[in-house]
Amino acid sequence: VSRAFVKEAEDPDPRCPAPPGCDGVGVPVTRVTLVARLGESRAAAFHEPAFYCPDAACPVAYFDAFRGHASRDELLAKAYPKHEGAPLCACFGVARETIEDYGRRGDKAAMRTFLERVGSSDARCALLAVDGKSCATEARRTFMRALEGTAEERS
Ligand SMILES: [Zn+2]
């Protein structure tokens, strides 16, 4: 048995089923998140583990290893970044523009307050976020991009 064969025999994580998906890598999601975002009966059609496709341009929201999938239009609520205008932070309904504004103003205090809030037990990411995870990483990235963008304009 060659090394290459052994590698192929391993079970790789499934890709976003194309078409209609993007063939990209997904983020594992729990049953709790699936049920919360799709409803009990739609979520029941998925094999475990189920994955979320984080590609903003891709119409697939969730998929499993057996090409089962749900489109973004099947989500019970519009979700960032799959839908235009959906809040970056689903738990507290904070828009991406708000975070960008903190960055442009260099308002680190406002950003810190936001991050404390999303890090608190009031955040219900597993139920409200489409990927079931905290938005803190994406929010930090958005903030830094806006902050650095401002610095470039000044120089
Ligand atoms: Zn996709």
PDB file of C-alpha atoms and ligand atoms in Angstrom:
ATOM      1  CA  VAL A   1       0.000   0.000   0.000  1.00  0.00           C
ATOM      2  CA  SER A   2       1.543   3.277  -1.114  1.00  0.00           C
ATOM      3  CA  ARG A   3       1.602   6.382   1.009  1.00  0.00           C
ATOM      4  CA  ALA A   4      -0.605   8.165  -1.545  1.00  0.00           C
ATOM      5  CA  PHE A   5      -3.285   5.526  -1.204  1.00  0.00           C
ATOM      6  CA  VAL A   6      -3.308   5.798   2.576  1.00  0.00           C
ATOM      7  CA  LYS A   7      -3.762   9.537   2.268  1.00  0.00           C
ATOM      8  CA  GLU A   8      -6.713   9.139  -0.109  1.00  0.00           C
ATOM      9  CA  ALA A   9      -8.333   6.580   2.140  1.00  0.00           C
ATOM     10  CA  GLU A  10      -8.628   9.142   4.931  1.00  0.00           C
ATOM     11  CA  ASP A  11     -11.975  10.819   5.228  1.00  0.00           C
ATOM     12  CA  PRO A  12     -11.508  14.421   4.090  1.00  0.00           C
ATOM     13  CA  ASP A  13     -13.960  17.098   5.134  1.00  0.00           C
ATOM     14  CA  PRO A  14     -16.647  17.472   2.467  1.00  0.00           C
ATOM     15  CA  ARG A  15     -16.596  20.500   0.153  1.00  0.00           C
ATOM     16  CA  CYS A  16     -19.486  22.844  -0.555  1.00  0.00           C
ATOM     17  CA  PRO A  17     -21.448  20.862  -3.217  1.00  0.00           C
ATOM     18  CA  ALA A  18     -20.941  22.449  -6.648  1.00  0.00           C
ATOM     19  CA  PRO A  19     -23.117  23.309  -8.434  1.00  0.00           C
ATOM     20  CA  PRO A  20     -24.880  25.240  -6.960  1.00  0.00           C
ATOM     21  CA  GLY A  21     -22.156  25.591  -4.332  1.00  0.00           C
ATOM     22  CA  CYS A  22     -18.597  26.899  -4.567  1.00  0.00           C
ATOM     23  CA  ASP A  23     -16.583  23.720  -3.817  1.00  0.00           C
ATOM     24  CA  GLY A  24     -15.088  25.602  -0.874  1.00  0.00           C
ATOM     25  CA  VAL A  25     -14.249  24.392   2.612  1.00  0.00           C
ATOM     26  CA  GLY A  26     -16.959  24.659   5.234  1.00  0.00           C
ATOM     27  CA  VAL A  27     -17.123  25.446   8.928  1.00  0.00           C
ATOM     28  CA  PRO A  28     -18.598  22.642  11.084  1.00  0.00           C
ATOM     29  CA  VAL A  29     -21.878  23.609  12.734  1.00  0.00           C
ATOM     30  CA  THR A  30     -23.801  21.952  15.532  1.00  0.00           C
ATOM     31  CA  ARG A  31     -27.332  20.579  15.329  1.00  0.00           C
ATOM     32  CA  VAL A  32     -28.395  23.424  17.676  1.00  0.00           C
ATOM     33  CA  THR A  33     -27.278  26.025  15.097  1.00  0.00           C
ATOM     34  CA  LEU A  34     -28.868  24.156  12.178  1.00  0.00           C
ATOM     35  CA  VAL A  35     -32.222  23.870  13.941  1.00  0.00           C
ATOM     36  CA  ALA A  36     -32.127  27.518  15.040  1.00  0.00           C
ATOM     37  CA  ARG A  37     -31.307  28.862  11.565  1.00  0.00           C
ATOM     38  CA  LEU A  38     -33.334  26.451   9.368  1.00  0.00           C
ATOM     39  CA  GLY A  39     -36.100  25.116  11.582  1.00  0.00           C
ATOM     40  CA  GLU A  40     -36.502  21.628  13.001  1.00  0.00           C
ATOM     41  CA  SER A  41     -37.862  19.837   9.915  1.00  0.00           C
ATOM     42  CA  ARG A  42     -35.373  21.298   7.418  1.00  0.00           C
ATOM     43  CA  ALA A  43     -32.464  20.617   9.770  1.00  0.00           C
ATOM     44  CA  ALA A  44     -33.593  16.993  10.142  1.00  0.00           C
ATOM     45  CA  ALA A  45     -32.620  16.326   6.487  1.00  0.00           C
ATOM     46  CA  PHE A  46     -28.920  16.882   7.288  1.00  0.00           C
ATOM     47  CA  HIS A  47     -26.401  14.182   8.130  1.00  0.00           C
ATOM     48  CA  GLU A  48     -23.845  14.942  10.817  1.00  0.00           C
ATOM     49  CA  PRO A  49     -21.491  16.626  10.718  1.00  0.00           C
ATOM     50  CA  ALA A  50     -23.082  19.542   8.869  1.00  0.00           C
ATOM     51  CA  PHE A  51     -21.079  22.505   7.587  1.00  0.00           C
ATOM     52  CA  TYR A  52     -21.655  26.195   6.944  1.00  0.00           C
ATOM     53  CA  CYS A  53     -20.205  27.700   3.742  1.00  0.00           C
ATOM     54  CA  PRO A  54     -18.600  31.039   4.703  1.00  0.00           C
ATOM     55  CA  ASP A  55     -18.232  32.281   1.092  1.00  0.00           C
ATOM     56  CA  ALA A  56     -20.300  35.489   0.831  1.00  0.00           C
ATOM     57  CA  ALA A  57     -20.942  34.971  -2.898  1.00  0.00           C
ATOM     58  CA  CYS A  58     -21.990  31.313  -2.626  1.00  0.00           C
ATOM     59  CA  PRO A  59     -25.745  30.562  -2.563  1.00  0.00           C
ATOM     60  CA  VAL A  60     -25.278  27.500  -0.329  1.00  0.00           C
ATOM     61  CA  ALA A  61     -25.644  28.117   3.401  1.00  0.00           C
ATOM     62  CA  TYR A  62     -25.289  24.604   4.858  1.00  0.00           C
ATOM     63  CA  PHE A  63     -24.197  21.260   3.480  1.00  0.00           C
ATOM     64  CA  ASP A  64     -23.277  17.759   4.565  1.00  0.00           C
ATOM     65  CA  ALA A  65     -21.065  14.959   3.270  1.00  0.00           C
ATOM     66  CA  PHE A  66     -23.884  13.538   1.130  1.00  0.00           C
ATOM     67  CA  ARG A  67     -24.459  16.646  -1.004  1.00  0.00           C
ATOM     68  CA  GLY A  68     -27.439  17.567   1.148  1.00  0.00           C
ATOM     69  CA  HIS A  69     -27.618  21.348   1.293  1.00  0.00           C
ATOM     70  CA  ALA A  70     -29.773  24.354   2.129  1.00  0.00           C
ATOM     71  CA  SER A  71     -29.562  27.617   0.224  1.00  0.00           C
ATOM     72  CA  ARG A  72     -29.205  31.018   1.868  1.00  0.00           C
ATOM     73  CA  ASP A  73     -32.825  31.728   0.907  1.00  0.00           C
ATOM     74  CA  GLU A  74     -33.903  28.946   3.239  1.00  0.00           C
ATOM     75  CA  LEU A  75     -32.375  30.652   6.281  1.00  0.00           C
ATOM     76  CA  LEU A  76     -35.025  31.827   8.752  1.00  0.00           C
ATOM     77  CA  ALA A  77     -33.250  35.185   9.085  1.00  0.00           C
ATOM     78  CA  LYS A  78     -30.941  37.031   6.732  1.00  0.00           C
ATOM     79  CA  ALA A  79     -27.327  36.346   7.649  1.00  0.00           C
ATOM     80  CA  TYR A  80     -24.023  38.184   7.269  1.00  0.00           C
ATOM     81  CA  PRO A  81     -22.210  37.922   4.861  1.00  0.00           C
ATOM     82  CA  LYS A  82     -24.664  35.883   2.779  1.00  0.00           C
ATOM     83  CA  HIS A  83     -27.242  38.683   2.653  1.00  0.00           C
ATOM     84  CA  GLU A  84     -26.726  42.347   1.910  1.00  0.00           C
ATOM     85  CA  GLY A  85     -27.499  44.454   4.962  1.00  0.00           C
ATOM     86  CA  ALA A  86     -27.601  41.610   7.488  1.00  0.00           C
ATOM     87  CA  PRO A  87     -25.877  42.579  10.768  1.00  0.00           C
ATOM     88  CA  LEU A  88     -22.296  41.384  11.260  1.00  0.00           C
ATOM     89  CA  CYS A  89     -23.188  40.654  14.875  1.00  0.00           C
ATOM     90  CA  ALA A  90     -26.416  38.648  14.851  1.00  0.00           C
ATOM     91  CA  CYS A  91     -26.739  38.554  18.645  1.00  0.00           C
ATOM     92  CA  PHE A  92     -26.916  42.335  19.113  1.00  0.00           C
ATOM     93  CA  GLY A  93     -27.816  43.404  15.573  1.00  0.00           C
ATOM     94  CA  VAL A  94     -24.646  45.454  15.046  1.00  0.00           C
ATOM     95  CA  ALA A  95     -23.982  46.356  11.390  1.00  0.00           C
ATOM     96  CA  ARG A  96     -20.619  45.993   9.668  1.00  0.00           C
ATOM     97  CA  GLU A  97     -20.806  49.736   8.935  1.00  0.00           C
ATOM     98  CA  THR A  98     -20.891  50.464  12.668  1.00  0.00           C
ATOM     99  CA  ILE A  99     -17.662  48.505  13.230  1.00  0.00           C
ATOM    100  CA  GLU A 100     -16.063  50.196  10.192  1.00  0.00           C
ATOM    101  CA  ASP A 101     -17.058  53.532  11.645  1.00  0.00           C
ATOM    102  CA  TYR A 102     -15.295  52.679  14.938  1.00  0.00           C
ATOM    103  CA  GLY A 103     -12.202  51.851  12.854  1.00  0.00           C
ATOM    104  CA  ARG A 104     -12.309  55.019  10.760  1.00  0.00           C
ATOM    105  CA  ARG A 105     -12.662  57.144  13.895  1.00  0.00           C
ATOM    106  CA  GLY A 106      -9.966  55.097  15.629  1.00  0.00           C
ATOM    107  CA  ASP A 107     -12.472  54.589  18.439  1.00  0.00           C
ATOM    108  CA  LYS A 108     -10.803  51.735  20.295  1.00  0.00           C
ATOM    109  CA  ALA A 109     -12.942  52.337  23.402  1.00  0.00           C
ATOM    110  CA  ALA A 110     -16.164  51.758  21.449  1.00  0.00           C
ATOM    111  CA  MET A 111     -14.644  48.654  19.884  1.00  0.00           C
ATOM    112  CA  ARG A 112     -13.577  47.370  23.296  1.00  0.00           C
ATOM    113  CA  THR A 113     -17.114  47.877  24.637  1.00  0.00           C
ATOM    114  CA  PHE A 114     -18.525  46.013  21.648  1.00  0.00           C
ATOM    115  CA  LEU A 115     -16.092  43.108  22.114  1.00  0.00           C
ATOM    116  CA  GLU A 116     -16.890  42.923  25.844  1.00  0.00           C
ATOM    117  CA  ARG A 117     -20.565  42.699  24.961  1.00  0.00           C
ATOM    118  CA  VAL A 118     -20.120  39.939  22.373  1.00  0.00           C
ATOM    119  CA  GLY A 119     -17.842  38.091  24.804  1.00  0.00           C
ATOM    120  CA  SER A 120     -20.479  38.203  27.549  1.00  0.00           C
ATOM    121  CA  SER A 121     -23.036  35.537  28.357  1.00  0.00           C
ATOM    122  CA  ASP A 122     -25.708  37.693  26.666  1.00  0.00           C
ATOM    123  CA  ALA A 123     -24.286  36.594  23.289  1.00  0.00           C
ATOM    124  CA  ARG A 124     -26.196  33.625  21.911  1.00  0.00           C
ATOM    125  CA  CYS A 125     -24.006  32.829  18.912  1.00  0.00           C
ATOM    126  CA  ALA A 126     -24.908  29.118  18.719  1.00  0.00           C
ATOM    127  CA  LEU A 127     -28.547  30.107  18.215  1.00  0.00           C
ATOM    128  CA  LEU A 128     -28.268  33.400  16.369  1.00  0.00           C
ATOM    129  CA  ALA A 129     -25.045  33.374  14.340  1.00  0.00           C
ATOM    130  CA  VAL A 130     -25.262  31.540  11.008  1.00  0.00           C
ATOM    131  CA  ASP A 131     -21.937  29.767  11.659  1.00  0.00           C
ATOM    132  CA  GLY A 132     -22.802  29.291  15.327  1.00  0.00           C
ATOM    133  CA  LYS A 133     -19.641  31.121  16.351  1.00  0.00           C
ATOM    134  CA  SER A 134     -18.781  34.456  17.925  1.00  0.00           C
ATOM    135  CA  CYS A 135     -18.453  37.333  15.465  1.00  0.00           C
ATOM    136  CA  ALA A 136     -15.482  38.746  17.457  1.00  0.00           C
ATOM    137  CA  THR A 137     -12.827  37.542  14.970  1.00  0.00           C
ATOM    138  CA  GLU A 138     -14.654  38.961  11.945  1.00  0.00           C
ATOM    139  CA  ALA A 139     -15.443  42.186  13.848  1.00  0.00           C
ATOM    140  CA  ARG A 140     -11.765  42.630  14.821  1.00  0.00           C
ATOM    141  CA  ARG A 141     -10.702  42.059  11.203  1.00  0.00           C
ATOM    142  CA  THR A 142     -13.263  44.613   9.964  1.00  0.00           C
ATOM    143  CA  PHE A 143     -12.183  47.137  12.593  1.00  0.00           C
ATOM    144  CA  MET A 144      -8.469  46.768  11.765  1.00  0.00           C
ATOM    145  CA  ARG A 145      -9.129  47.083   8.026  1.00  0.00           C
ATOM    146  CA  ALA A 146     -11.001  50.356   8.539  1.00  0.00           C
ATOM    147  CA  LEU A 147      -8.389  51.613  11.009  1.00  0.00           C
ATOM    148  CA  GLU A 148      -5.508  50.849   8.634  1.00  0.00           C
ATOM    149  CA  GLY A 149      -7.436  52.261   5.668  1.00  0.00           C
ATOM    150  CA  THR A 150      -7.663  55.579   7.508  1.00  0.00           C
ATOM    151  CA  ALA A 151      -3.955  55.519   8.316  1.00  0.00           C
ATOM    152  CA  GLU A 152      -3.142  55.018   4.626  1.00  0.00           C
ATOM    153  CA  GLU A 153      -5.308  57.966   3.595  1.00  0.00           C
ATOM    154  CA  ARG A 154      -3.510  60.212   6.064  1.00  0.00           C
ATOM    155  CA  SER A 155      -0.002  59.320   4.906  1.00  0.00           C
TER     156      SER A 155
HETATM  157 ZN    ZN B   1     -20.202  27.444  -0.960  1.00  0.00          ZN
END
